[in-house]
Short mmCIF file of C-alpha atoms in Angstrom, two decimals:
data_model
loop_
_atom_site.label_atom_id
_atom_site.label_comp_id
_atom_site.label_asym_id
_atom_site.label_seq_id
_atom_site.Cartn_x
_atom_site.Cartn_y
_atom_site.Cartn_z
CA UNK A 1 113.99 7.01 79.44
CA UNK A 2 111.88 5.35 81.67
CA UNK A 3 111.23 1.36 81.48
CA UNK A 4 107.63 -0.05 81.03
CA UNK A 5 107.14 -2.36 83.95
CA UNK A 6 106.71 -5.77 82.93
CA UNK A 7 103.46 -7.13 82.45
CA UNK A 8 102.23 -10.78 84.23
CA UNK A 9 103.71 -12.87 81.30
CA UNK A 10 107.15 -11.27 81.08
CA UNK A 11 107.46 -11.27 85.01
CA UNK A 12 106.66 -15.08 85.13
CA UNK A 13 109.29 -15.60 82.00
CA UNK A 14 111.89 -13.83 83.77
CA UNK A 15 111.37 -15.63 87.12
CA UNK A 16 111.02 -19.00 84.82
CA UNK A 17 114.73 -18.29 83.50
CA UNK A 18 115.79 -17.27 86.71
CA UNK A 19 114.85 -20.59 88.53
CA UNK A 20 116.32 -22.11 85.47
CA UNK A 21 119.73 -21.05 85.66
CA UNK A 22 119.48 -21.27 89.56
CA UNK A 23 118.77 -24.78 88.90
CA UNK A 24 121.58 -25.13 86.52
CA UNK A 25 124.17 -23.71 88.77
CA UNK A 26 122.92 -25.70 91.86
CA UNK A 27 122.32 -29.25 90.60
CA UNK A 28 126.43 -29.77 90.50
CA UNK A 29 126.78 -29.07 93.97
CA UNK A 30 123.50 -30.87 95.19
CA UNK A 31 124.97 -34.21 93.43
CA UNK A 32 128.29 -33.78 95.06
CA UNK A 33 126.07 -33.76 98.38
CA UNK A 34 123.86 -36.44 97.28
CA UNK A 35 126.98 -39.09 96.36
CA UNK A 36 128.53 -38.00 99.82
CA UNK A 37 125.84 -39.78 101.13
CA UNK A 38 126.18 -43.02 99.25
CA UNK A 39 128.26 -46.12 99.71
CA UNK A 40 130.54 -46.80 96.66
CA UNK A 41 128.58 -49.66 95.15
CA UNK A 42 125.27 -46.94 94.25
CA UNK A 43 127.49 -44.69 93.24
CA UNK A 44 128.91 -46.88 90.29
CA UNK A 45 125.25 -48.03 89.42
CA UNK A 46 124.20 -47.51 86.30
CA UNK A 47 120.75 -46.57 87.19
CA UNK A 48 120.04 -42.93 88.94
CA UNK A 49 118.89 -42.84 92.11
CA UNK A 50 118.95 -39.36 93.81
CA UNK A 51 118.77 -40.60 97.19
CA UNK A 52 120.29 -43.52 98.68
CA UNK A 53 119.29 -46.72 99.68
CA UNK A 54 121.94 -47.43 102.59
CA UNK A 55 122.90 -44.39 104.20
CA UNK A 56 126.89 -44.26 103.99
CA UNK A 57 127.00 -40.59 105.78
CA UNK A 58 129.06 -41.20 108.59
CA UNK A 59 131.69 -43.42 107.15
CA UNK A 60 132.61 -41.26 104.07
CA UNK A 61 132.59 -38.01 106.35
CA UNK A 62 134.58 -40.10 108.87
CA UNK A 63 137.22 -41.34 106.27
CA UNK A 64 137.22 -37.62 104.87
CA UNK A 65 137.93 -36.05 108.52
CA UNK A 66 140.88 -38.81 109.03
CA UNK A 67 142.33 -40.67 105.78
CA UNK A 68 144.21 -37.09 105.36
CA UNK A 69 144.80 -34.35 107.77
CA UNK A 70 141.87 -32.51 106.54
CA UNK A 71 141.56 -30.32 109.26
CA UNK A 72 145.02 -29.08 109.03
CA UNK A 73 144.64 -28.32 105.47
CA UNK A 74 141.77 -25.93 106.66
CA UNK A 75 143.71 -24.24 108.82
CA UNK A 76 145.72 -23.84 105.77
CA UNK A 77 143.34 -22.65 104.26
CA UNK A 78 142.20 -19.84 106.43
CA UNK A 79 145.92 -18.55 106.91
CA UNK A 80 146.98 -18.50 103.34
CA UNK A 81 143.19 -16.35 101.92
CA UNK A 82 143.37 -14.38 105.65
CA UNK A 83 147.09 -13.58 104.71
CA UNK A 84 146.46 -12.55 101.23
CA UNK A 85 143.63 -10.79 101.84
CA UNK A 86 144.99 -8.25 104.30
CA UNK A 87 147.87 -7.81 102.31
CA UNK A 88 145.84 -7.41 99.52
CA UNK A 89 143.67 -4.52 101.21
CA UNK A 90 147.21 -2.88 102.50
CA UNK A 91 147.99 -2.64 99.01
CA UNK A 92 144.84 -2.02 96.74
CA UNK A 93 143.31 1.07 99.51
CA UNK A 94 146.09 3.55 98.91
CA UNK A 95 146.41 2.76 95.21
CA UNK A 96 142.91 2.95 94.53
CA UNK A 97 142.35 5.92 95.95
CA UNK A 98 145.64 7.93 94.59
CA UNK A 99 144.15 6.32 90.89
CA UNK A 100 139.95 7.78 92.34
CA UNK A 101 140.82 11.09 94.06
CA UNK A 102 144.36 12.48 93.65
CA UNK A 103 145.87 14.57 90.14
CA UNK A 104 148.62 14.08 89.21
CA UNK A 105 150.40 13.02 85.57
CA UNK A 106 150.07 9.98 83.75
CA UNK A 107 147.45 8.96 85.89
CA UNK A 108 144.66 7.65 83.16
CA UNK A 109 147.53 5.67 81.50
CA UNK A 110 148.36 4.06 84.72
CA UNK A 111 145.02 2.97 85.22
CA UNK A 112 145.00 1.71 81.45
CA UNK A 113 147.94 -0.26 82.34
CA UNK A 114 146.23 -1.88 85.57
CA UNK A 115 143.44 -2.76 83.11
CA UNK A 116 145.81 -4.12 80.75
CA UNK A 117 147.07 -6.03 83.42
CA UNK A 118 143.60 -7.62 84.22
CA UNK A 119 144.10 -9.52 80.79
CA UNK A 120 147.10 -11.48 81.77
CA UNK A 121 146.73 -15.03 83.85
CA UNK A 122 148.55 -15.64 86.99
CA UNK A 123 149.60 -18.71 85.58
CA UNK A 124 151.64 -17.15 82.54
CA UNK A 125 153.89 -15.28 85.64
CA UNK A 126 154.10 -18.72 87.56
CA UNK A 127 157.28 -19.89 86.24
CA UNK A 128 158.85 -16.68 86.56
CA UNK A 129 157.99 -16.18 89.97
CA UNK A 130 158.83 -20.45 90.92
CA UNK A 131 162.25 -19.64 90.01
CA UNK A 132 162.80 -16.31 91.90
CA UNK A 133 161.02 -18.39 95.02
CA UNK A 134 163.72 -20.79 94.09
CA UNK A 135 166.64 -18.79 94.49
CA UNK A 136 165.45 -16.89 97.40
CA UNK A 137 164.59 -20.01 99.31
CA UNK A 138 161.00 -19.72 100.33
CA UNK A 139 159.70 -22.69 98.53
CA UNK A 140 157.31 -25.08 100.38
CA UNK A 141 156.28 -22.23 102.84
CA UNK A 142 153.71 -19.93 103.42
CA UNK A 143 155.20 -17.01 102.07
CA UNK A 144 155.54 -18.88 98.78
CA UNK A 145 151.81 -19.65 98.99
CA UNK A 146 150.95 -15.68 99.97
CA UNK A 147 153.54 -13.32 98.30
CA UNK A 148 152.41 -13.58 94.64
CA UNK A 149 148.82 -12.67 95.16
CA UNK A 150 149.44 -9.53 97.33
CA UNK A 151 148.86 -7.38 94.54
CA UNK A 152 145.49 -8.07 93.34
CA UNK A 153 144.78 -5.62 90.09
CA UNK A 154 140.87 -6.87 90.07
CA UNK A 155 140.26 -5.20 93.73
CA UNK A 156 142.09 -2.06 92.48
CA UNK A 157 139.92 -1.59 89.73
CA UNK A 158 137.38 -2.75 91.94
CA UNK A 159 138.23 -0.39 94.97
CA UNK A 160 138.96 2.84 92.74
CA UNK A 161 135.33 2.19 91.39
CA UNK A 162 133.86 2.46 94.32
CA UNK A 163 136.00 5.55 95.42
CA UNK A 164 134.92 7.47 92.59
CA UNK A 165 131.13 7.24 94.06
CA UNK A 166 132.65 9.13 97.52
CA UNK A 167 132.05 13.01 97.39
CA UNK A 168 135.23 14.92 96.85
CA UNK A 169 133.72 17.56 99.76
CA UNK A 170 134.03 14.37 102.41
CA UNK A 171 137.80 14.26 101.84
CA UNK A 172 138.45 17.91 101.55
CA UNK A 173 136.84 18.08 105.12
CA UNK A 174 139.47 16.02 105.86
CA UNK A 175 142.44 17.31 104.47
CA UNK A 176 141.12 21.03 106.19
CA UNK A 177 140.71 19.18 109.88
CA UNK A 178 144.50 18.22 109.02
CA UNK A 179 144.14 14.69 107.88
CA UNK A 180 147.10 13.49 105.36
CA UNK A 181 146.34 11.14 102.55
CA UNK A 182 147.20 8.23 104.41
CA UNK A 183 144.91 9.35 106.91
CA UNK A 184 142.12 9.75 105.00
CA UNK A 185 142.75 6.83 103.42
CA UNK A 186 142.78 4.46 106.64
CA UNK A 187 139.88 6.38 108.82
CA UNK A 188 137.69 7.78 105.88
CA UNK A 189 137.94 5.78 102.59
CA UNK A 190 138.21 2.58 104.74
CA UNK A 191 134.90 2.71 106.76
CA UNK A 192 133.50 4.27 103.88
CA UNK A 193 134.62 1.34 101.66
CA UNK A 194 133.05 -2.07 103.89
CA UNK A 195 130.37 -3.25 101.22
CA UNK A 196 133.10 -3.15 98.68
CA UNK A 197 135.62 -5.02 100.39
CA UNK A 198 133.44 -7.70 101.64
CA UNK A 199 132.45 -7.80 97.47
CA UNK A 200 136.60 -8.23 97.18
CA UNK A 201 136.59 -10.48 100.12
CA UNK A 202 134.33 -12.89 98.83
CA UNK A 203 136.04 -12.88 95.44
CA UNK A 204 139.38 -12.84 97.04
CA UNK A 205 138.43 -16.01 99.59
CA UNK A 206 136.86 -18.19 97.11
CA UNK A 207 139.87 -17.93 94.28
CA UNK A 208 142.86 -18.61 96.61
CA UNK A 209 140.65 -21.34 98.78
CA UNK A 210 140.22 -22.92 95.93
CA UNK A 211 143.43 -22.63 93.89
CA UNK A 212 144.80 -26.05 92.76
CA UNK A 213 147.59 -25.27 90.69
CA UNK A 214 149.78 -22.65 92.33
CA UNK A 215 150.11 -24.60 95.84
CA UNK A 216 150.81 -28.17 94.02
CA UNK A 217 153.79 -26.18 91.93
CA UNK A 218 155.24 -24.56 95.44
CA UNK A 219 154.75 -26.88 98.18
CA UNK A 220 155.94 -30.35 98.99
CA UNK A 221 155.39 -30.68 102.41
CA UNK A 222 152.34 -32.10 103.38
CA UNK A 223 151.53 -30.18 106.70
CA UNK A 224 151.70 -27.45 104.17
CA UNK A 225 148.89 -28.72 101.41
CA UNK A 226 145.74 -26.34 100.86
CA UNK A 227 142.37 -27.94 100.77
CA UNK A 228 142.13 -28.36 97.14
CA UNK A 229 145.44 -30.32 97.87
CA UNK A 230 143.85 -32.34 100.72
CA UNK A 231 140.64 -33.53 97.99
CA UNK A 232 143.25 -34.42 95.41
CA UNK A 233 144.12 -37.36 98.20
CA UNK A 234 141.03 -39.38 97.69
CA UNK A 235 141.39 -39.53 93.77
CA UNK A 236 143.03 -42.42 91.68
CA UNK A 237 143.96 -44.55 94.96
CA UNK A 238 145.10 -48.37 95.12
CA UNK A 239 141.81 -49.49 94.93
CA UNK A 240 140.50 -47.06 92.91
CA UNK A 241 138.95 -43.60 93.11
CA UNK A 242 136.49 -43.41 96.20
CA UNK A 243 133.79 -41.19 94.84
CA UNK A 244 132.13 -40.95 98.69
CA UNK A 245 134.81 -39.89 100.97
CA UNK A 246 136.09 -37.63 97.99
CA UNK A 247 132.62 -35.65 97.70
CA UNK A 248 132.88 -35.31 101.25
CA UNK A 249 135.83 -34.08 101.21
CA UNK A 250 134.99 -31.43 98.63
CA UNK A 251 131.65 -30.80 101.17
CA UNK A 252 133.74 -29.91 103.62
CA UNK A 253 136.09 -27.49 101.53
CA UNK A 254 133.10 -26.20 100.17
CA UNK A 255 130.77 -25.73 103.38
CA UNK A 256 132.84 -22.48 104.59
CA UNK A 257 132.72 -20.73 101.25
CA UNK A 258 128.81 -20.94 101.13
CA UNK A 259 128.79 -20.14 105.27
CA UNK A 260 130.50 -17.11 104.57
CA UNK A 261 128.58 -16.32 101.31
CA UNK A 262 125.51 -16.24 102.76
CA UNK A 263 126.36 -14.27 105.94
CA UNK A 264 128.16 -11.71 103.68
CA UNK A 265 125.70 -11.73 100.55
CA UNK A 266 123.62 -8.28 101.57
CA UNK A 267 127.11 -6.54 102.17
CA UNK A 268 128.35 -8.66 98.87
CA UNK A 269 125.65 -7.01 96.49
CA UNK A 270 126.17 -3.35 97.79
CA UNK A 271 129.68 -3.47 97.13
CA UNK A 272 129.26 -5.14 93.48
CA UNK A 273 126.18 -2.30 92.88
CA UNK A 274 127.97 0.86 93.86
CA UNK A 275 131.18 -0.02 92.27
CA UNK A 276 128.99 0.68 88.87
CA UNK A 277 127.58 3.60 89.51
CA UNK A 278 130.13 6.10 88.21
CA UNK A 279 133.15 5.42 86.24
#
């Protein structure tokens, strides 16, 4: 059945809630911005002032970049969500695509199971997992940070959607030219596949960049501490909690997540479109 476009009142509703919600979402993050700027005693005014009278830029930005080690929590940051993403993308391609394209028994309760699985939180398996960490020894280290997240059940559903929209005829090409399933999997799925994992990758790179609670619980050492670790420095202090270096801080963990969001958005929407398209 086809839709009736939209006449001149309903398209300038729908852009009205759009710009409304827009505005919603991005008022948060332009007040984190705006207090970044500010010296402490306008941001405990009573009165709201958007912009500030004495421009406190540098120093908060300053005392963000060198009260903590904030650049070595980023590079913290990039190893742990690089890590887990590749493992997660050695491990979701070949499952996805036995669950999309191969037969074979009890595969539709499998895939119930994985969608099962989707309901439970990470942080109901947390204590389980601390204690085998514990008694294998790889507390307060990177593979404590990486290991549990290697299996990701959201980019298996996510990547086995998207395989279902590949023609069957492109991979029995393959298998006739002599391919095997790993094969096909790593030189045709793969290429195949790009706007869906950059979907995964943004999805992927924002939760574990910003994940507070599993690297507090696993690591102690400070050359060690996440970003979301590195903000928690500036809160509840001596003195006090210093609301402008803090929103810096929180800039600055933020800044790459919107860089990459932006650079990756076309890609991002293609991925999260065709992964609908047949189930």
């Amino acid at each position: 059945m086809r839709r009736r476009p939209l006449g001149p009142a309903g398209a300038v509703l729908r852009h009205a809630v759009l710009m409304t919600g827009a505005l919603l979402m991005v008022t948060p993050f332009a007040w984190m911005v705006l207090t970044s700027l500010k010296p402490q005693a306008e941001i405990l005014v009573a009165e709201l002032h958007f912009l500030p009278t004495r421009w406190a830029a540098a120093e908060n930005y300053t005392m963000a970049m060198t009260r903590v080690p904030m650049l070595r929590f980023l590079v913290n940051g990039v190893v742990v969500t690089s890590a887990i993403f590749v493992l997660q993308v050695l491990v979701n391609l070949p499952c996805a695509y036995a669950l999309a394209k191969l037969r074979f028994r009890g595969r539709g309760v499998l895939f119930a199971v994985i969608l099962l699985c989707l309901l439970i939180p990470h942080h109901a398996t947390a204590i389980p997992i601390y204690i085998l960490f514990h008694q294998m020894g790889i507390l307060d280290s990177y593979s404590a940070l990486v290991l549990p997240f290697t299996i990701s059940v959201f980019g298996i559903f996510l990547m086995r959607q998207f395989f279902m929209t590949v023609p069957n005829d492109l991979i029995d090409a393959a298998r006739v030219d002599g391919l095997g399933e790993f094969g096909i999997v790593w030189r045709i799925m793969l290429p195949t596949a790009i706007p869906a994992l950059v979907a995964f990758a943004i999805f992927s790179v924002v939760a574990h960049w910003n994940d507070y609670f599993w690297p507090l619980i696993v690591v102690g050492s400070e050359e060690l501490y996440t970003p979301p670790l590195g903000v928690a420095f500036f809160r509840l202090n001596d003195q006090g909690t210093e609301y402008g270096p803090l929103m810096a801080a929180a800039t600055i963990v933020i800044l790459p997540l919107v860089l990459a969001f932006l650079m990756a958005q076309r890609r991002f929407i293609e991925g999260i479109t065709f992964t609908g398209m047949k189930s």
